[in-house]
PDB file with SEQRES, HELIX, SHEET and CRYST1 records, atoms N, CA, C and O in Angstrom:
SEQRES   1 A   76  MET THR ARG LEU ILE LYS PHE ILE CYS PHE VAL LYS ASP          
SEQRES   2 A   76  PHE ILE PHE THR PRO ALA MET THR LEU TYR PHE LEU LEU          
SEQRES   3 A   76  CYS THR ASN LEU GLY ASN THR TYR TRP LEU ILE THR ARG          
SEQRES   4 A   76  HIS LEU LEU PHE ASN ALA GLY ALA ALA LEU LEU HIS SER          
SEQRES   5 A   76  ALA ALA SER ILE ILE SER ASP ARG LEU ARG THR SER TYR          
SEQRES   6 A   76  GLN PHE ASN LEU SER GLY PRO LYS PHE LEU TYR                  
HELIX    1 AA1 THR A    2  VAL A   11  1                                  10    
HELIX    2 AA2 LYS A   12  PHE A   16  3                                   5    
HELIX    3 AA3 THR A   17  CYS A   27  1                                  11    
HELIX    4 AA4 ASN A   29  PHE A   67  1                                  39    
CRYST1    1.000    1.000    1.000  90.00  90.00  90.00 P 1           1          
ATOM      1  N   MET A   1       3.739  -3.427 -15.856  1.00  0.00           N  
ATOM      2  CA  MET A   1       3.774  -2.215 -14.938  1.00  0.00           C  
ATOM      3  C   MET A   1       2.714  -2.319 -13.738  1.00  0.00           C  
ATOM      4  O   MET A   1       2.943  -1.683 -12.710  1.00  0.00           O  
ATOM      5  N   THR A   2       1.545  -3.117 -13.849  1.00  0.00           N  
ATOM      6  CA  THR A   2       0.411  -3.157 -12.839  1.00  0.00           C  
ATOM      7  C   THR A   2       1.618  -4.262 -11.786  1.00  0.00           C  
ATOM      8  O   THR A   2       1.876  -3.849 -10.656  1.00  0.00           O  
ATOM      9  N   ARG A   3       2.060  -5.175 -12.109  1.00  0.00           N  
ATOM     10  CA  ARG A   3       2.912  -6.114 -11.235  1.00  0.00           C  
ATOM     11  C   ARG A   3       3.933  -5.309 -10.486  1.00  0.00           C  
ATOM     12  O   ARG A   3       4.024  -5.538  -9.280  1.00  0.00           O  
ATOM     13  N   LEU A   4       4.669  -4.454 -10.988  1.00  0.00           N  
ATOM     14  CA  LEU A   4       5.486  -3.391 -10.279  1.00  0.00           C  
ATOM     15  C   LEU A   4       4.811  -2.841  -9.295  1.00  0.00           C  
ATOM     16  O   LEU A   4       5.302  -2.810  -8.167  1.00  0.00           O  
ATOM     17  N   ILE A   5       3.626  -2.340  -9.549  1.00  0.00           N  
ATOM     18  CA  ILE A   5       2.756  -1.426  -8.831  1.00  0.00           C  
ATOM     19  C   ILE A   5       2.298  -2.339  -7.534  1.00  0.00           C  
ATOM     20  O   ILE A   5       2.244  -1.842  -6.410  1.00  0.00           O  
ATOM     21  N   LYS A   6       2.084  -3.252  -7.706  1.00  0.00           N  
ATOM     22  CA  LYS A   6       1.172  -4.411  -6.928  1.00  0.00           C  
ATOM     23  C   LYS A   6       2.569  -4.787  -5.935  1.00  0.00           C  
ATOM     24  O   LYS A   6       2.415  -4.858  -4.716  1.00  0.00           O  
ATOM     25  N   PHE A   7       3.700  -4.979  -6.455  1.00  0.00           N  
ATOM     26  CA  PHE A   7       4.806  -5.380  -5.668  1.00  0.00           C  
ATOM     27  C   PHE A   7       5.117  -4.265  -4.732  1.00  0.00           C  
ATOM     28  O   PHE A   7       5.233  -4.518  -3.533  1.00  0.00           O  
ATOM     29  N   ILE A   8       5.255  -3.103  -5.161  1.00  0.00           N  
ATOM     30  CA  ILE A   8       5.689  -1.880  -4.213  1.00  0.00           C  
ATOM     31  C   ILE A   8       4.625  -1.636  -3.230  1.00  0.00           C  
ATOM     32  O   ILE A   8       4.944  -0.939  -2.267  1.00  0.00           O  
ATOM     33  N   CYS A   9       3.341  -2.106  -3.292  1.00  0.00           N  
ATOM     34  CA  CYS A   9       2.349  -1.808  -2.481  1.00  0.00           C  
ATOM     35  C   CYS A   9       2.351  -2.943  -1.233  1.00  0.00           C  
ATOM     36  O   CYS A   9       2.052  -2.839  -0.044  1.00  0.00           O  
ATOM     37  N   PHE A  10       2.849  -4.130  -2.087  1.00  0.00           N  
ATOM     38  CA  PHE A  10       3.094  -5.110  -0.953  1.00  0.00           C  
ATOM     39  C   PHE A  10       4.129  -4.728  -0.191  1.00  0.00           C  
ATOM     40  O   PHE A  10       3.957  -4.568   1.018  1.00  0.00           O  
ATOM     41  N   VAL A  11       5.136  -4.561  -0.673  1.00  0.00           N  
ATOM     42  CA  VAL A  11       6.410  -4.082   0.097  1.00  0.00           C  
ATOM     43  C   VAL A  11       6.069  -2.892   1.190  1.00  0.00           C  
ATOM     44  O   VAL A  11       6.515  -2.928   2.336  1.00  0.00           O  
ATOM     45  N   LYS A  12       5.354  -1.998   0.770  1.00  0.00           N  
ATOM     46  CA  LYS A  12       5.083  -0.855   1.608  1.00  0.00           C  
ATOM     47  C   LYS A  12       4.141  -1.248   2.855  1.00  0.00           C  
ATOM     48  O   LYS A  12       4.327  -0.903   4.022  1.00  0.00           O  
ATOM     49  N   ASP A  13       3.000  -2.110   2.319  1.00  0.00           N  
ATOM     50  CA  ASP A  13       2.051  -2.464   3.320  1.00  0.00           C  
ATOM     51  C   ASP A  13       2.459  -3.658   4.326  1.00  0.00           C  
ATOM     52  O   ASP A  13       1.990  -3.696   5.464  1.00  0.00           O  
ATOM     53  N   PHE A  14       3.237  -4.497   3.908  1.00  0.00           N  
ATOM     54  CA  PHE A  14       3.413  -5.790   4.672  1.00  0.00           C  
ATOM     55  C   PHE A  14       4.874  -5.928   5.339  1.00  0.00           C  
ATOM     56  O   PHE A  14       5.084  -6.752   6.229  1.00  0.00           O  
ATOM     57  N   ILE A  15       5.930  -5.010   4.812  1.00  0.00           N  
ATOM     58  CA  ILE A  15       7.116  -5.303   4.947  1.00  0.00           C  
ATOM     59  C   ILE A  15       7.610  -4.104   5.830  1.00  0.00           C  
ATOM     60  O   ILE A  15       7.981  -4.233   6.997  1.00  0.00           O  
ATOM     61  N   PHE A  16       7.563  -2.669   4.985  1.00  0.00           N  
ATOM     62  CA  PHE A  16       8.008  -1.476   5.374  1.00  0.00           C  
ATOM     63  C   PHE A  16       7.348  -0.949   6.492  1.00  0.00           C  
ATOM     64  O   PHE A  16       8.076  -0.625   7.431  1.00  0.00           O  
ATOM     65  N   THR A  17       5.924  -0.757   6.635  1.00  0.00           N  
ATOM     66  CA  THR A  17       5.073  -0.316   7.559  1.00  0.00           C  
ATOM     67  C   THR A  17       5.081  -1.114   8.965  1.00  0.00           C  
ATOM     68  O   THR A  17       5.074  -0.538  10.054  1.00  0.00           O  
ATOM     69  N   PRO A  18       5.093  -2.229   8.831  1.00  0.00           N  
ATOM     70  CA  PRO A  18       5.127  -3.102  10.228  1.00  0.00           C  
ATOM     71  C   PRO A  18       6.709  -2.714  10.672  1.00  0.00           C  
ATOM     72  O   PRO A  18       6.986  -2.276  11.788  1.00  0.00           O  
ATOM     73  N   ALA A  19       7.495  -2.903   9.821  1.00  0.00           N  
ATOM     74  CA  ALA A  19       9.170  -2.416  10.496  1.00  0.00           C  
ATOM     75  C   ALA A  19       9.440  -1.137  10.890  1.00  0.00           C  
ATOM     76  O   ALA A  19      10.402  -1.022  11.650  1.00  0.00           O  
ATOM     77  N   MET A  20       8.843  -0.124  10.576  1.00  0.00           N  
ATOM     78  CA  MET A  20       8.872   1.143  11.032  1.00  0.00           C  
ATOM     79  C   MET A  20       7.809   1.250  12.343  1.00  0.00           C  
ATOM     80  O   MET A  20       8.119   1.857  13.368  1.00  0.00           O  
ATOM     81  N   THR A  21       6.829   0.737  12.203  1.00  0.00           N  
ATOM     82  CA  THR A  21       6.219   0.488  13.511  1.00  0.00           C  
ATOM     83  C   THR A  21       6.621  -0.233  14.716  1.00  0.00           C  
ATOM     84  O   THR A  21       6.313   0.081  15.866  1.00  0.00           O  
ATOM     85  N   LEU A  22       7.291  -1.164  14.377  1.00  0.00           N  
ATOM     86  CA  LEU A  22       8.165  -1.745  15.376  1.00  0.00           C  
ATOM     87  C   LEU A  22       9.275  -0.983  15.913  1.00  0.00           C  
ATOM     88  O   LEU A  22       9.547  -0.934  17.112  1.00  0.00           O  
ATOM     89  N   TYR A  23       9.885  -0.409  15.021  1.00  0.00           N  
ATOM     90  CA  TYR A  23      11.386   0.631  15.331  1.00  0.00           C  
ATOM     91  C   TYR A  23      10.514   1.693  16.340  1.00  0.00           C  
ATOM     92  O   TYR A  23      10.886   1.837  17.504  1.00  0.00           O  
ATOM     93  N   PHE A  24       9.525   2.304  15.901  1.00  0.00           N  
ATOM     94  CA  PHE A  24       8.976   3.317  16.739  1.00  0.00           C  
ATOM     95  C   PHE A  24       8.565   2.863  18.032  1.00  0.00           C  
ATOM     96  O   PHE A  24       8.678   3.607  19.006  1.00  0.00           O  
ATOM     97  N   LEU A  25       8.085   1.678  18.128  1.00  0.00           N  
ATOM     98  CA  LEU A  25       7.420   1.085  19.641  1.00  0.00           C  
ATOM     99  C   LEU A  25       8.478   0.968  20.457  1.00  0.00           C  
ATOM    100  O   LEU A  25       8.520   1.409  21.606  1.00  0.00           O  
ATOM    101  N   LEU A  26       9.737   0.119  19.643  1.00  0.00           N  
ATOM    102  CA  LEU A  26      10.856  -0.227  20.582  1.00  0.00           C  
ATOM    103  C   LEU A  26      11.978   0.375  20.900  1.00  0.00           C  
ATOM    104  O   LEU A  26      12.644   0.136  21.907  1.00  0.00           O  
ATOM    105  N   CYS A  27      12.305   1.438  19.776  1.00  0.00           N  
ATOM    106  CA  CYS A  27      13.425   2.161  20.127  1.00  0.00           C  
ATOM    107  C   CYS A  27      13.301   3.717  20.428  1.00  0.00           C  
ATOM    108  O   CYS A  27      14.324   4.399  20.486  1.00  0.00           O  
ATOM    109  N   THR A  28      12.000   4.293  20.625  1.00  0.00           N  
ATOM    110  CA  THR A  28      12.025   5.692  20.822  1.00  0.00           C  
ATOM    111  C   THR A  28      11.484   5.797  22.312  1.00  0.00           C  
ATOM    112  O   THR A  28      11.055   4.795  22.884  1.00  0.00           O  
ATOM    113  N   ASN A  29      11.517   6.937  22.867  1.00  0.00           N  
ATOM    114  CA  ASN A  29      10.596   6.988  24.379  1.00  0.00           C  
ATOM    115  C   ASN A  29       9.125   7.043  24.238  1.00  0.00           C  
ATOM    116  O   ASN A  29       8.368   6.347  24.914  1.00  0.00           O  
ATOM    117  N   LEU A  30       8.667   8.060  23.161  1.00  0.00           N  
ATOM    118  CA  LEU A  30       7.471   7.959  22.824  1.00  0.00           C  
ATOM    119  C   LEU A  30       6.968   6.732  22.565  1.00  0.00           C  
ATOM    120  O   LEU A  30       5.951   6.412  23.181  1.00  0.00           O  
ATOM    121  N   GLY A  31       7.536   5.821  21.646  1.00  0.00           N  
ATOM    122  CA  GLY A  31       6.817   4.386  21.611  1.00  0.00           C  
ATOM    123  C   GLY A  31       6.767   3.729  22.616  1.00  0.00           C  
ATOM    124  O   GLY A  31       5.764   3.059  22.864  1.00  0.00           O  
ATOM    125  N   ASN A  32       8.079   3.767  23.625  1.00  0.00           N  
ATOM    126  CA  ASN A  32       7.883   2.976  24.971  1.00  0.00           C  
ATOM    127  C   ASN A  32       6.575   3.244  25.769  1.00  0.00           C  
ATOM    128  O   ASN A  32       5.853   2.456  26.380  1.00  0.00           O  
ATOM    129  N   THR A  33       6.466   4.822  25.551  1.00  0.00           N  
ATOM    130  CA  THR A  33       5.251   5.242  26.553  1.00  0.00           C  
ATOM    131  C   THR A  33       3.986   4.622  26.009  1.00  0.00           C  
ATOM    132  O   THR A  33       3.305   3.957  26.790  1.00  0.00           O  
ATOM    133  N   TYR A  34       3.613   4.759  24.809  1.00  0.00           N  
ATOM    134  CA  TYR A  34       2.471   3.867  24.498  1.00  0.00           C  
ATOM    135  C   TYR A  34       2.496   2.547  23.923  1.00  0.00           C  
ATOM    136  O   TYR A  34       1.540   2.068  23.313  1.00  0.00           O  
ATOM    137  N   TRP A  35       3.595   1.960  24.120  1.00  0.00           N  
ATOM    138  CA  TRP A  35       3.754   0.506  24.053  1.00  0.00           C  
ATOM    139  C   TRP A  35       2.566  -0.594  24.273  1.00  0.00           C  
ATOM    140  O   TRP A  35       2.299  -1.523  23.512  1.00  0.00           O  
ATOM    141  N   LEU A  36       1.790  -0.194  25.750  1.00  0.00           N  
ATOM    142  CA  LEU A  36       0.843  -1.249  26.187  1.00  0.00           C  
ATOM    143  C   LEU A  36      -0.245  -1.096  25.319  1.00  0.00           C  
ATOM    144  O   LEU A  36      -0.961  -2.029  24.955  1.00  0.00           O  
ATOM    145  N   ILE A  37      -0.388   0.211  24.948  1.00  0.00           N  
ATOM    146  CA  ILE A  37      -1.869   0.589  23.921  1.00  0.00           C  
ATOM    147  C   ILE A  37      -1.713  -0.043  22.568  1.00  0.00           C  
ATOM    148  O   ILE A  37      -2.596  -0.694  22.009  1.00  0.00           O  
ATOM    149  N   THR A  38      -0.395   0.227  22.038  1.00  0.00           N  
ATOM    150  CA  THR A  38      -0.446  -0.452  20.633  1.00  0.00           C  
ATOM    151  C   THR A  38      -0.070  -1.889  20.810  1.00  0.00           C  
ATOM    152  O   THR A  38      -0.224  -2.595  19.813  1.00  0.00           O  
ATOM    153  N   ARG A  39       0.350  -2.396  21.788  1.00  0.00           N  
ATOM    154  CA  ARG A  39       0.450  -3.760  21.752  1.00  0.00           C  
ATOM    155  C   ARG A  39      -0.754  -4.635  21.996  1.00  0.00           C  
ATOM    156  O   ARG A  39      -0.713  -5.820  21.665  1.00  0.00           O  
ATOM    157  N   HIS A  40      -1.860  -4.094  22.576  1.00  0.00           N  
ATOM    158  CA  HIS A  40      -3.220  -4.338  22.487  1.00  0.00           C  
ATOM    159  C   HIS A  40      -3.661  -4.272  21.280  1.00  0.00           C  
ATOM    160  O   HIS A  40      -3.987  -5.313  20.709  1.00  0.00           O  
ATOM    161  N   LEU A  41      -3.759  -3.072  20.665  1.00  0.00           N  
ATOM    162  CA  LEU A  41      -4.329  -2.925  19.340  1.00  0.00           C  
ATOM    163  C   LEU A  41      -3.691  -3.973  18.001  1.00  0.00           C  
ATOM    164  O   LEU A  41      -4.332  -4.384  17.034  1.00  0.00           O  
ATOM    165  N   LEU A  42      -2.397  -4.194  18.291  1.00  0.00           N  
ATOM    166  CA  LEU A  42      -1.785  -5.040  17.215  1.00  0.00           C  
ATOM    167  C   LEU A  42      -2.338  -6.504  17.435  1.00  0.00           C  
ATOM    168  O   LEU A  42      -2.854  -7.130  16.509  1.00  0.00           O  
ATOM    169  N   PHE A  43      -2.218  -6.964  18.581  1.00  0.00           N  
ATOM    170  CA  PHE A  43      -2.765  -8.359  18.965  1.00  0.00           C  
ATOM    171  C   PHE A  43      -4.419  -8.369  18.389  1.00  0.00           C  
ATOM    172  O   PHE A  43      -4.936  -9.298  17.769  1.00  0.00           O  
ATOM    173  N   ASN A  44      -5.034  -7.161  18.749  1.00  0.00           N  
ATOM    174  CA  ASN A  44      -6.333  -7.565  18.145  1.00  0.00           C  
ATOM    175  C   ASN A  44      -6.488  -7.460  16.452  1.00  0.00           C  
ATOM    176  O   ASN A  44      -7.257  -8.151  15.783  1.00  0.00           O  
ATOM    177  N   ALA A  45      -5.715  -6.590  16.016  1.00  0.00           N  
ATOM    178  CA  ALA A  45      -5.512  -6.511  14.412  1.00  0.00           C  
ATOM    179  C   ALA A  45      -5.002  -8.023  14.125  1.00  0.00           C  
ATOM    180  O   ALA A  45      -5.537  -8.540  13.145  1.00  0.00           O  
ATOM    181  N   GLY A  46      -4.149  -8.739  14.750  1.00  0.00           N  
ATOM    182  CA  GLY A  46      -3.635  -9.848  14.231  1.00  0.00           C  
ATOM    183  C   GLY A  46      -4.913 -10.878  14.608  1.00  0.00           C  
ATOM    184  O   GLY A  46      -5.015 -11.716  13.712  1.00  0.00           O  
ATOM    185  N   ALA A  47      -5.880 -11.059  15.626  1.00  0.00           N  
ATOM    186  CA  ALA A  47      -6.888 -11.957  15.936  1.00  0.00           C  
ATOM    187  C   ALA A  47      -7.942 -11.369  14.826  1.00  0.00           C  
ATOM    188  O   ALA A  47      -8.621 -12.344  14.503  1.00  0.00           O  
ATOM    189  N   ALA A  48      -8.289 -10.480  14.259  1.00  0.00           N  
ATOM    190  CA  ALA A  48      -9.262  -9.994  13.348  1.00  0.00           C  
ATOM    191  C   ALA A  48      -8.647 -10.373  12.079  1.00  0.00           C  
ATOM    192  O   ALA A  48      -9.447 -10.669  11.192  1.00  0.00           O  
ATOM    193  N   LEU A  49      -7.490 -10.426  11.814  1.00  0.00           N  
ATOM    194  CA  LEU A  49      -7.027 -11.005  10.388  1.00  0.00           C  
ATOM    195  C   LEU A  49      -6.964 -12.650  10.363  1.00  0.00           C  
ATOM    196  O   LEU A  49      -7.111 -13.344   9.357  1.00  0.00           O  
ATOM    197  N   LEU A  50      -6.716 -13.103  11.672  1.00  0.00           N  
ATOM    198  CA  LEU A  50      -6.983 -14.722  11.527  1.00  0.00           C  
ATOM    199  C   LEU A  50      -8.245 -14.965  11.479  1.00  0.00           C  
ATOM    200  O   LEU A  50      -8.600 -15.719  10.573  1.00  0.00           O  
ATOM    201  N   HIS A  51      -9.219 -14.466  12.336  1.00  0.00           N  
ATOM    202  CA  HIS A  51     -10.567 -14.823  12.229  1.00  0.00           C  
ATOM    203  C   HIS A  51     -11.196 -14.492  10.580  1.00  0.00           C  
ATOM    204  O   HIS A  51     -11.917 -15.224   9.902  1.00  0.00           O  
ATOM    205  N   SER A  52     -10.743 -13.381  10.300  1.00  0.00           N  
ATOM    206  CA  SER A  52     -11.337 -13.249   8.747  1.00  0.00           C  
ATOM    207  C   SER A  52     -10.690 -14.231   7.430  1.00  0.00           C  
ATOM    208  O   SER A  52     -11.299 -14.446   6.382  1.00  0.00           O  
ATOM    209  N   ALA A  53      -9.505 -14.682   7.721  1.00  0.00           N  
ATOM    210  CA  ALA A  53      -8.907 -15.751   7.011  1.00  0.00           C  
ATOM    211  C   ALA A  53      -9.681 -16.917   7.064  1.00  0.00           C  
ATOM    212  O   ALA A  53     -10.097 -17.478   6.051  1.00  0.00           O  
ATOM    213  N   ALA A  54      -9.962 -17.441   8.612  1.00  0.00           N  
ATOM    214  CA  ALA A  54     -10.479 -18.454   8.956  1.00  0.00           C  
ATOM    215  C   ALA A  54     -12.044 -18.547   8.170  1.00  0.00           C  
ATOM    216  O   ALA A  54     -12.459 -19.568   7.621  1.00  0.00           O  
ATOM    217  N   SER A  55     -12.758 -17.305   8.249  1.00  0.00           N  
ATOM    218  CA  SER A  55     -14.083 -17.317   7.432  1.00  0.00           C  
ATOM    219  C   SER A  55     -13.939 -17.538   6.153  1.00  0.00           C  
ATOM    220  O   SER A  55     -14.576 -18.435   5.602  1.00  0.00           O  
ATOM    221  N   ILE A  56     -13.134 -16.799   5.536  1.00  0.00           N  
ATOM    222  CA  ILE A  56     -13.112 -16.907   3.833  1.00  0.00           C  
ATOM    223  C   ILE A  56     -12.672 -18.358   3.717  1.00  0.00           C  
ATOM    224  O   ILE A  56     -13.219 -18.947   2.785  1.00  0.00           O  
ATOM    225  N   ILE A  57     -11.848 -19.051   4.410  1.00  0.00           N  
ATOM    226  CA  ILE A  57     -11.298 -20.437   4.023  1.00  0.00           C  
ATOM    227  C   ILE A  57     -12.785 -21.435   4.264  1.00  0.00           C  
ATOM    228  O   ILE A  57     -13.134 -22.366   3.538  1.00  0.00           O  
ATOM    229  N   SER A  58     -13.444 -20.968   5.390  1.00  0.00           N  
ATOM    230  CA  SER A  58     -14.699 -21.746   5.373  1.00  0.00           C  
ATOM    231  C   SER A  58     -15.724 -21.456   4.658  1.00  0.00           C  
ATOM    232  O   SER A  58     -16.500 -22.393   4.467  1.00  0.00           O  
ATOM    233  N   ASP A  59     -16.012 -20.349   4.146  1.00  0.00           N  
ATOM    234  CA  ASP A  59     -16.952 -19.806   2.961  1.00  0.00           C  
ATOM    235  C   ASP A  59     -16.433 -20.714   1.619  1.00  0.00           C  
ATOM    236  O   ASP A  59     -17.266 -21.264   0.898  1.00  0.00           O  
ATOM    237  N   ARG A  60     -15.379 -20.787   1.430  1.00  0.00           N  
ATOM    238  CA  ARG A  60     -14.911 -21.162   0.295  1.00  0.00           C  
ATOM    239  C   ARG A  60     -15.199 -22.850   0.253  1.00  0.00           C  
ATOM    240  O   ARG A  60     -15.878 -23.374  -0.630  1.00  0.00           O  
ATOM    241  N   LEU A  61     -14.492 -23.676   1.485  1.00  0.00           N  
ATOM    242  CA  LEU A  61     -15.366 -24.922   1.504  1.00  0.00           C  
ATOM    243  C   LEU A  61     -16.593 -25.024   1.420  1.00  0.00           C  
ATOM    244  O   LEU A  61     -17.047 -25.907   0.692  1.00  0.00           O  
ATOM    245  N   ARG A  62     -17.357 -24.267   2.044  1.00  0.00           N  
ATOM    246  CA  ARG A  62     -18.828 -24.525   2.303  1.00  0.00           C  
ATOM    247  C   ARG A  62     -19.355 -24.349   0.689  1.00  0.00           C  
ATOM    248  O   ARG A  62     -20.254 -25.117   0.344  1.00  0.00           O  
ATOM    249  N   THR A  63     -18.888 -23.468  -0.219  1.00  0.00           N  
ATOM    250  CA  THR A  63     -19.533 -23.078  -1.255  1.00  0.00           C  
ATOM    251  C   THR A  63     -19.019 -24.627  -2.476  1.00  0.00           C  
ATOM    252  O   THR A  63     -19.636 -25.074  -3.442  1.00  0.00           O  
ATOM    253  N   SER A  64     -17.846 -25.013  -1.942  1.00  0.00           N  
ATOM    254  CA  SER A  64     -17.228 -26.274  -2.631  1.00  0.00           C  
ATOM    255  C   SER A  64     -18.130 -27.166  -2.302  1.00  0.00           C  
ATOM    256  O   SER A  64     -18.571 -27.753  -3.290  1.00  0.00           O  
ATOM    257  N   TYR A  65     -18.611 -27.525  -1.222  1.00  0.00           N  
ATOM    258  CA  TYR A  65     -19.573 -28.625  -0.678  1.00  0.00           C  
ATOM    259  C   TYR A  65     -20.810 -28.261  -1.443  1.00  0.00           C  
ATOM    260  O   TYR A  65     -21.185 -29.172  -2.180  1.00  0.00           O  
ATOM    261  N   GLN A  66     -21.501 -27.243  -1.467  1.00  0.00           N  
ATOM    262  CA  GLN A  66     -22.800 -27.002  -1.771  1.00  0.00           C  
ATOM    263  C   GLN A  66     -22.957 -27.197  -3.061  1.00  0.00           C  
ATOM    264  O   GLN A  66     -24.037 -27.697  -3.373  1.00  0.00           O  
ATOM    265  N   PHE A  67     -21.810 -26.829  -4.379  1.00  0.00           N  
ATOM    266  CA  PHE A  67     -22.388 -26.922  -5.684  1.00  0.00           C  
ATOM    267  C   PHE A  67     -21.426 -28.208  -6.161  1.00  0.00           C  
ATOM    268  O   PHE A  67     -21.360 -28.374  -7.379  1.00  0.00           O  
ATOM    269  N   ASN A  68     -20.665 -29.146  -5.299  1.00  0.00           N  
ATOM    270  CA  ASN A  68     -20.263 -30.042  -6.162  1.00  0.00           C  
ATOM    271  C   ASN A  68     -20.675 -31.268  -5.396  1.00  0.00           C  
ATOM    272  O   ASN A  68     -20.074 -31.647  -4.390  1.00  0.00           O  
ATOM    273  N   LEU A  69     -21.528 -31.762  -5.814  1.00  0.00           N  
ATOM    274  CA  LEU A  69     -22.336 -33.109  -5.159  1.00  0.00           C  
ATOM    275  C   LEU A  69     -21.492 -34.324  -5.105  1.00  0.00           C  
ATOM    276  O   LEU A  69     -21.513 -35.208  -4.249  1.00  0.00           O  
ATOM    277  N   SER A  70     -20.750 -34.226  -6.154  1.00  0.00           N  
ATOM    278  CA  SER A  70     -19.580 -35.665  -6.225  1.00  0.00           C  
ATOM    279  C   SER A  70     -18.538 -35.288  -5.110  1.00  0.00           C  
ATOM    280  O   SER A  70     -17.675 -36.158  -5.232  1.00  0.00           O  
ATOM    281  N   GLY A  71     -18.233 -34.611  -4.282  1.00  0.00           N  
ATOM    282  CA  GLY A  71     -17.247 -34.304  -3.457  1.00  0.00           C  
ATOM    283  C   GLY A  71     -16.854 -32.920  -3.244  1.00  0.00           C  
ATOM    284  O   GLY A  71     -17.266 -32.060  -4.022  1.00  0.00           O  
ATOM    285  N   PRO A  72     -16.134 -32.634  -2.312  1.00  0.00           N  
ATOM    286  CA  PRO A  72     -15.235 -31.629  -2.274  1.00  0.00           C  
ATOM    287  C   PRO A  72     -14.415 -31.452  -3.406  1.00  0.00           C  
ATOM    288  O   PRO A  72     -13.736 -32.421  -3.747  1.00  0.00           O  
ATOM    289  N   LYS A  73     -14.334 -30.283  -4.134  1.00  0.00           N  
ATOM    290  CA  LYS A  73     -13.315 -29.728  -4.841  1.00  0.00           C  
ATOM    291  C   LYS A  73     -12.807 -28.595  -4.401  1.00  0.00           C  
ATOM    292  O   LYS A  73     -13.620 -27.676  -4.503  1.00  0.00           O  
ATOM    293  N   PHE A  74     -11.498 -28.199  -3.824  1.00  0.00           N  
ATOM    294  CA  PHE A  74     -11.019 -27.112  -3.559  1.00  0.00           C  
ATOM    295  C   PHE A  74     -10.827 -26.062  -4.465  1.00  0.00           C  
ATOM    296  O   PHE A  74     -10.384 -26.411  -5.559  1.00  0.00           O  
ATOM    297  N   LEU A  75     -11.052 -24.823  -4.296  1.00  0.00           N  
ATOM    298  CA  LEU A  75     -10.992 -23.845  -5.153  1.00  0.00           C  
ATOM    299  C   LEU A  75      -9.618 -23.102  -5.020  1.00  0.00           C  
ATOM    300  O   LEU A  75      -9.431 -22.528  -3.947  1.00  0.00           O  
ATOM    301  N   TYR A  76      -8.675 -23.040  -5.929  1.00  0.00           N  
ATOM    302  CA  TYR A  76      -7.220 -22.809  -5.767  1.00  0.00           C  
ATOM    303  C   TYR A  76      -7.095 -21.536  -6.675  1.00  0.00           C  
ATOM    304  O   TYR A  76      -6.002 -20.990  -6.826  1.00  0.00           O  
TER     305      TYR A  76                                                      
END                                                                             
C-alpha cells in the first residue's frame, strides 16, 4: 500500500504537475502573459535542483573518503 501511495505521489509531483504547468503556460492567453516570469522561475528552480544534487553527491563522496581509509567506497 505504501508503494502505491509513493507511486501516486511520484506521478503527481513529477509528471502531472509539470505537464499541466506547461499546458497552462504554452496554451492559454494568461499563461502566455506570464511566460517570461515563470520561465525565469522554472530555470532558477532547475538550477537549484542541480546544485542540491551536486552537493548531495559531493557530501556522499566526502564521507566515503573520510571513513574508508583503504579507498573510496561509493554508497549506493
